[in-house]
Tab-separated table of C-alpha atoms and ligand atoms in Angstrom:
chain	number	residue	atom	x	y	z
P	1	MET	CA	5.101	-39.948	-2.387
P	2	LYS	CA	2.503	-37.770	-1.032
P	3	TYR	CA	2.162	-34.647	-3.483
P	4	PRO	CA	2.141	-31.116	-2.192
P	5	SER	CA	-1.019	-29.441	-1.533
P	6	ARG	CA	-2.322	-27.228	-4.326
P	7	VAL	CA	-2.543	-23.505	-3.829
P	8	ILE	CA	-3.749	-20.671	-6.299
P	9	THR	CA	-3.146	-17.097	-5.866
P	10	ILE	CA	-5.677	-14.597	-7.819
P	11	ALA	CA	-3.748	-11.202	-7.697
P	12	GLY	CA	-1.768	-8.531	-9.442
P	13	SER	CA	1.488	-9.203	-10.989
P	14	ALA	CA	4.308	-7.142	-9.438
P	15	ALA	CA	7.125	-6.595	-12.116
P	16	GLY	CA	9.635	-5.959	-9.373
P	17	GLY	CA	9.300	-9.263	-7.765
P	18	SER	CA	8.548	-8.187	-4.272
P	19	ALA	CA	5.091	-8.300	-3.926
P	20	GLY	CA	1.790	-9.794	-5.877
P	21	ILE	CA	1.950	-12.860	-7.531
P	22	GLN	CA	5.640	-13.022	-7.395
P	23	ALA	CA	5.665	-12.851	-3.473
P	24	ASP	CA	2.990	-15.429	-3.191
P	25	LEU	CA	4.630	-18.044	-5.533
P	26	LYS	CA	8.111	-17.655	-3.813
P	27	THR	CA	6.152	-18.113	-0.334
P	28	PHE	CA	4.249	-21.193	-1.738
P	29	GLN	CA	7.703	-22.521	-2.961
P	30	GLU	CA	9.344	-22.234	0.374
P	31	LEU	CA	6.595	-23.850	2.348
P	32	ASP	CA	6.339	-26.641	-0.086
P	33	VAL	CA	2.877	-26.263	-1.648
P	34	TYR	CA	2.272	-26.386	-5.320
P	35	GLY	CA	1.710	-22.890	-6.493
P	36	MET	CA	-0.490	-21.633	-9.192
P	37	SER	CA	-1.692	-18.051	-10.473
P	38	VAL	CA	-4.448	-16.049	-11.964
P	39	VAL	CA	-3.013	-12.811	-12.951
P	40	THR	CA	-5.634	-9.975	-12.600
P	41	ALA	CA	-3.373	-7.040	-13.398
P	42	ILE	CA	0.059	-6.205	-14.336
P	43	VAL	CA	1.398	-3.416	-12.079
P	44	ALA	CA	4.573	-2.039	-13.831
P	45	ARG	CA	5.170	1.766	-14.116
P	46	HIS	CA	5.711	2.869	-17.832
P	47	PRO	CA	8.767	5.199	-17.913
P	48	GLU	CA	7.016	7.698	-20.057
P	49	THR	CA	3.286	7.394	-19.844
P	50	ASP	CA	3.612	6.769	-16.216
P	51	LYS	CA	0.732	4.172	-16.623
P	52	ASN	CA	1.226	1.792	-13.634
P	53	VAL	CA	-1.716	-0.704	-13.583
P	54	HIS	CA	-2.613	-2.711	-16.779
P	55	PRO	CA	-5.584	-4.678	-16.083
P	56	GLN	CA	-6.259	-8.182	-17.665
P	57	THR	CA	-9.442	-9.076	-19.343
P	58	ILE	CA	-12.434	-11.096	-17.259
P	59	GLU	CA	-11.987	-13.712	-20.267
P	60	ALA	CA	-8.155	-14.114	-19.151
P	61	ILE	CA	-9.096	-14.211	-15.720
P	62	GLU	CA	-11.621	-16.890	-16.025
P	63	ALA	CA	-9.391	-18.865	-18.507
P	64	GLN	CA	-6.311	-19.036	-15.977
P	65	PHE	CA	-8.613	-20.377	-13.070
P	66	ALA	CA	-10.169	-22.894	-15.367
P	67	THR	CA	-6.932	-24.104	-16.437
P	68	ALA	CA	-5.551	-24.399	-13.047
P	69	VAL	CA	-8.657	-26.557	-12.027
P	70	LYS	CA	-8.584	-28.829	-14.976
P	71	GLN	CA	-4.823	-29.573	-15.255
P	72	VAL	CA	-4.161	-29.755	-11.612
P	73	GLY	CA	-7.188	-29.006	-9.185
P	74	VAL	CA	-7.105	-26.568	-6.245
P	75	ASP	CA	-7.340	-27.018	-2.517
P	76	ALA	CA	-6.978	-23.567	-1.317
P	77	VAL	CA	-7.076	-20.044	-2.891
P	78	LYS	CA	-5.835	-16.836	-1.958
P	79	THR	CA	-6.829	-13.437	-3.502
P	80	GLY	CA	-4.632	-10.251	-3.544
P	81	MET	CA	-5.003	-7.350	-5.888
P	82	LEU	CA	-8.313	-7.527	-7.705
P	83	PHE	CA	-8.479	-3.837	-8.822
P	84	SER	CA	-12.020	-3.505	-10.271
P	85	LYS	CA	-15.671	-4.296	-9.204
P	86	GLU	CA	-15.812	-6.631	-12.237
P	87	VAL	CA	-12.844	-8.694	-11.220
P	88	ILE	CA	-14.241	-8.934	-7.797
P	89	ASP	CA	-17.681	-10.456	-9.080
P	90	LYS	CA	-15.988	-12.723	-11.383
P	91	THR	CA	-13.522	-13.923	-8.608
P	92	ALA	CA	-16.448	-14.507	-6.185
P	93	GLU	CA	-18.453	-16.438	-9.060
P	94	ILE	CA	-15.538	-18.693	-9.974
P	95	ILE	CA	-14.665	-19.618	-6.264
P	96	ALA	CA	-18.079	-20.335	-5.395
P	97	GLY	CA	-18.385	-22.500	-8.513
P	98	SER	CA	-15.499	-24.547	-7.512
P	99	THR	CA	-14.604	-27.067	-4.952
P	100	VAL	CA	-12.114	-24.992	-2.998
P	101	GLU	CA	-12.430	-25.379	0.602
P	102	SER	CA	-10.140	-22.615	1.973
P	103	VAL	CA	-10.458	-19.147	0.927
P	104	VAL	CA	-7.958	-16.438	2.045
P	105	ILE	CA	-8.832	-12.660	1.060
P	106	ASP	CA	-6.119	-10.150	1.612
P	107	PRO	CA	-8.300	-7.037	0.937
P	108	VAL	CA	-5.296	-5.274	-0.994
P	109	MET	CA	-6.129	-1.645	-1.710
P	110	VAL	CA	-2.837	0.502	-1.788
P	111	GLY	CA	0.863	-0.654	-2.443
P	112	LYS	CA	3.931	0.608	-0.668
P	113	LEU	CA	5.015	2.181	-4.025
P	114	ASP	CA	1.971	4.162	-3.966
P	115	SER	CA	-0.004	2.616	-6.689
P	116	LYS	CA	-4.013	2.416	-6.234
P	117	LEU	CA	-4.641	-1.283	-6.243
P	118	LEU	CA	-8.511	-1.273	-5.990
P	119	GLU	CA	-10.766	1.357	-7.741
P	120	ASP	CA	-13.027	3.124	-5.514
P	121	ASP	CA	-16.378	1.798	-6.487
P	122	ALA	CA	-15.155	-1.790	-5.887
P	123	ILE	CA	-14.853	-1.619	-2.024
P	124	GLU	CA	-18.736	-2.300	-1.716
P	125	ALA	CA	-18.352	-5.556	-4.107
P	126	LEU	CA	-15.445	-6.519	-1.911
P	127	LYS	CA	-17.713	-6.328	1.219
P	128	THR	CA	-20.700	-8.028	0.021
P	129	ARG	CA	-19.401	-10.476	-2.532
P	130	LEU	CA	-16.168	-11.551	-1.593
P	131	LEU	CA	-15.622	-11.259	2.318
P	132	PRO	CA	-18.544	-13.303	3.228
P	133	MET	CA	-16.885	-16.378	1.427
P	134	ALA	CA	-13.706	-16.151	3.439
P	135	THR	CA	-12.097	-18.527	5.636
P	136	VAL	CA	-9.741	-15.797	6.705
P	137	ILE	CA	-9.344	-12.065	5.951
P	138	THR	CA	-5.920	-10.199	6.538
P	139	PRO	CA	-6.562	-6.409	6.541
P	140	ASN	CA	-3.764	-4.125	7.515
P	141	MET	CA	-4.743	-0.990	9.456
P	142	PRO	CA	-5.524	1.172	6.674
P	143	GLU	CA	-7.505	-1.276	4.859
P	144	ALA	CA	-9.609	-2.387	8.090
P	145	SER	CA	-10.223	1.459	8.498
P	146	PHE	CA	-11.679	1.612	4.784
P	147	LEU	CA	-13.653	-1.524	5.384
P	148	LEU	CA	-15.163	0.214	8.553
P	149	ASP	CA	-16.088	3.517	6.927
P	150	GLY	CA	-13.103	5.461	7.830
P	151	ARG	CA	-12.761	4.628	11.605
P	152	GLN	CA	-9.568	5.394	13.189
P	153	ILE	CA	-7.354	2.429	14.149
P	154	ASN	CA	-4.507	3.384	16.673
P	155	SER	CA	-4.080	1.058	19.139
P	156	VAL	CA	-4.221	-2.788	20.032
P	157	ALA	CA	-7.625	-2.204	21.560
P	158	ASP	CA	-8.674	-0.635	18.163
P	159	LEU	CA	-7.464	-3.662	16.228
P	160	LYS	CA	-9.539	-5.915	18.388
P	161	GLN	CA	-12.562	-3.988	18.171
P	162	ALA	CA	-12.015	-3.692	14.407
P	163	ALA	CA	-11.664	-7.669	14.169
P	164	ILE	CA	-14.769	-8.109	16.079
P	165	ASP	CA	-16.794	-5.470	13.813
P	166	LEU	CA	-15.293	-6.952	10.539
P	167	HIS	CA	-16.492	-10.344	11.717
P	168	GLN	CA	-19.937	-9.093	10.890
P	169	LEU	CA	-19.258	-8.926	7.366
P	170	GLY	CA	-19.353	-12.837	7.226
P	171	PRO	CA	-15.723	-14.381	7.079
P	172	LYS	CA	-15.133	-17.298	9.505
P	173	TYR	CA	-11.960	-15.564	10.747
P	174	VAL	CA	-10.619	-11.830	10.590
P	175	LEU	CA	-6.730	-11.045	11.113
P	176	VAL	CA	-6.336	-7.332	11.522
P	177	LYS	CA	-2.570	-6.686	11.312
P	178	GLY	CA	-0.979	-3.936	13.387
P	179	GLY	CA	2.260	-3.469	11.399
P	180	ARG	CA	1.791	0.254	11.590
P	181	LEU	CA	1.712	0.573	15.466
P	182	GLU	CA	4.715	1.353	17.359
P	183	GLY	CA	6.026	-1.309	19.799
P	184	PRO	CA	6.023	-4.977	19.131
P	185	ALA	CA	4.313	-6.297	16.063
P	186	VAL	CA	0.833	-7.274	17.183
P	187	ASP	CA	-1.811	-8.834	14.966
P	188	VAL	CA	-5.338	-9.998	16.240
P	189	LEU	CA	-7.501	-12.801	15.058
P	190	TYR	CA	-11.143	-13.155	15.921
P	191	ASP	CA	-13.237	-16.317	15.124
P	192	GLY	CA	-16.609	-14.888	16.586
P	193	GLU	CA	-15.794	-15.968	19.976
P	194	THR	CA	-12.175	-15.643	21.018
P	195	LEU	CA	-9.707	-12.991	20.388
P	196	THR	CA	-6.192	-14.097	19.780
P	197	ALA	CA	-3.149	-11.795	19.804
P	198	PHE	CA	-0.054	-12.726	17.849
P	199	GLN	CA	3.084	-10.899	18.921
P	200	ALA	CA	6.534	-10.799	17.272
P	201	PRO	CA	9.434	-8.389	17.767
P	202	ARG	CA	9.525	-5.275	15.701
P	203	ILE	CA	12.026	-5.111	13.079
P	204	ASP	CA	13.429	-1.610	12.186
P	205	THR	CA	13.553	-1.905	8.387
P	206	VAL	CA	12.054	-0.086	5.388
P	207	ASN	CA	12.454	-3.090	3.118
P	208	THR	CA	8.822	-4.768	3.708
P	209	SER	CA	7.531	-4.483	0.277
P	210	GLY	CA	5.478	-7.584	-0.325
P	211	ALA	CA	5.196	-8.473	3.425
P	212	GLY	CA	1.570	-8.546	3.690
P	213	CYS	CA	1.185	-10.608	0.441
P	214	SER	CA	3.593	-12.993	1.715
P	215	TYR	CA	1.928	-13.356	5.069
P	216	SER	CA	-1.405	-13.838	3.552
P	217	ALA	CA	0.341	-16.419	0.976
P	218	ALA	CA	2.058	-18.325	3.944
P	219	ILE	CA	-1.367	-18.546	5.814
P	220	THR	CA	-2.875	-19.989	2.779
P	221	ALA	CA	-0.170	-22.451	2.301
P	222	TYR	CA	-0.254	-23.762	6.064
P	223	ILE	CA	-4.099	-24.140	5.819
P	224	ALA	CA	-3.613	-26.488	2.541
P	225	LYS	CA	-1.193	-28.241	4.339
P	226	GLY	CA	-3.949	-29.050	7.111
P	227	TYR	CA	-2.992	-26.643	9.940
P	228	SER	CA	-5.816	-24.989	11.944
P	229	VAL	CA	-6.199	-21.349	11.124
P	230	LEU	CA	-4.527	-20.329	14.351
P	231	GLU	CA	-1.483	-22.665	13.732
P	232	ALA	CA	-1.628	-21.295	10.181
P	233	VAL	CA	-1.230	-17.746	11.208
P	234	GLN	CA	1.174	-18.455	13.929
P	235	SER	CA	3.501	-20.434	11.535
P	236	ALA	CA	3.077	-17.612	8.708
P	237	LYS	CA	3.816	-14.883	11.047
P	238	SER	CA	7.234	-16.645	12.121
P	239	PHE	CA	7.939	-17.100	8.407
P	240	VAL	CA	7.218	-13.516	7.374
P	241	THR	CA	8.753	-11.893	10.493
P	242	THR	CA	12.207	-13.807	9.509
P	243	ALA	CA	11.582	-12.761	5.843
P	244	ILE	CA	11.534	-9.187	7.031
P	245	GLU	CA	14.200	-9.347	9.402
P	246	TYR	CA	16.511	-10.215	6.323
P	247	GLY	CA	14.805	-7.734	3.748
P	248	PHE	CA	17.183	-5.772	1.581
P	249	SER	CA	17.286	-3.524	-1.514
P	250	TYR	CA	19.374	-3.727	-4.722
P	251	THR	CA	18.444	0.258	-5.247
P	252	GLU	CA	17.303	3.192	-3.619
P	253	MET	CA	13.945	2.110	-3.630
P	254	VAL	CA	11.877	0.103	-0.949
P	255	GLY	CA	12.974	-3.439	-1.233
P	256	PRO	CA	11.484	-6.991	-0.724
P	257	THR	CA	11.576	-9.367	2.055
P	258	TYR	CA	13.657	-12.038	1.622
P	259	HIS	CA	11.548	-15.243	1.111
P	260	ALA	CA	14.408	-17.963	1.591
P	261	ALA	CA	15.723	-16.373	4.899
P	262	SER	CA	13.992	-19.047	7.220
P	263	ARG	CA	15.123	-22.064	5.121
P	264	LYS	CA	18.772	-20.702	4.686
P	265	ASN	CA	19.304	-19.657	8.280
P	266	GLY	CA	17.099	-22.472	9.909
P	267	GLU	CA	15.554	-19.928	12.085
P	268	ALA	CA	12.086	-19.310	13.126
P	269	HIS	CA	10.774	-16.164	15.221
P	270	LYS	CA	8.927	-17.155	18.324
P	271	ILE	CA	5.508	-15.956	18.281
P	272	ILE	CA	3.777	-14.975	21.605
P	273	LEU	CA	-0.085	-15.952	21.721
P	274	SER	CA	-2.581	-14.462	24.131
P	275	GLU	CA	-6.287	-15.381	24.045
P	276	GLU	CA	-9.283	-13.518	25.436
P	277	ARG	CA	-12.886	-14.702	25.164
P	278	VAL	CA	-15.333	-11.977	24.084
W	1	PXL	O1	2.002	-5.119	-1.467
W	1	PXL	C1	0.507	-4.860	-2.032
W	1	PXL	C2	0.724	-5.186	-3.472
W	1	PXL	C3	0.069	-6.279	-3.920
W	1	PXL	N1	-0.075	-6.799	-5.105
W	1	PXL	C4	0.431	-6.181	-6.125
W	1	PXL	C5	1.435	-4.999	-5.799
W	1	PXL	C6	1.405	-4.569	-4.399
W	1	PXL	C7	2.288	-3.493	-4.162
W	1	PXL	O2	3.078	-2.799	-4.934
W	1	PXL	O3	2.109	-4.385	-6.780
W	1	PXL	C8	0.502	-6.658	-7.615
């Protein structure tokens, strides 16, 4: 038997199970890769103190990555919530010191439930230390805007220009996600030469907690399985669109996407591609 590819997420633990490490591991399992994790912080709101982010120590972060490398080995890595400059520096150092070939960076900044997932003084470290090491970066519109010094992004044309400009920071591929636009759900991928737009139907739901985490986790899983970046994005978008379609909530709060939806329903959303050379 060929063993599954080995994938690790370096991210925050979302106690509610919809986002962060939990979304990543559910996605890895659905796509049949071997999932591992480095927890950078625990996100869980204390009912009395209101404290929501509980960072882990640099030592604990290093220990988790070292354990995964020694016990199992790592084919691909994804990063999510890193929270502080210190964690970003350490993450860059441990990835650079490893043999991992594929690196997906989701530049997580703010959660749907209004938690601040990246400190203000960490953005520069993200730009200069981590993004240049990436195979793919996956900013949503607010994140792309932050990384481009506050520039407005309001259209597919803006997504394309943002992808071209973010490519200057050094990643091999930039995927800017247009989830917050109206109309079809369009994301734009740029590799330094060609812009590719990926289009899926817009799904009318509020239950999208962890959709971005799951999307980047799925991209990482497909790359680890040997797909090209373009194929990985296409397959991951189909997976996450189905997960969003079957999103639900147990309470009055914004609920999770349904990671098992593609498997249970044998369903895949068709993603329309269009290419343009720049
Ligand atoms: O969806 C972004 C996100 C990422 N990582 C963690 C989170 C969230 C949103 O709440 O909690 C740990």
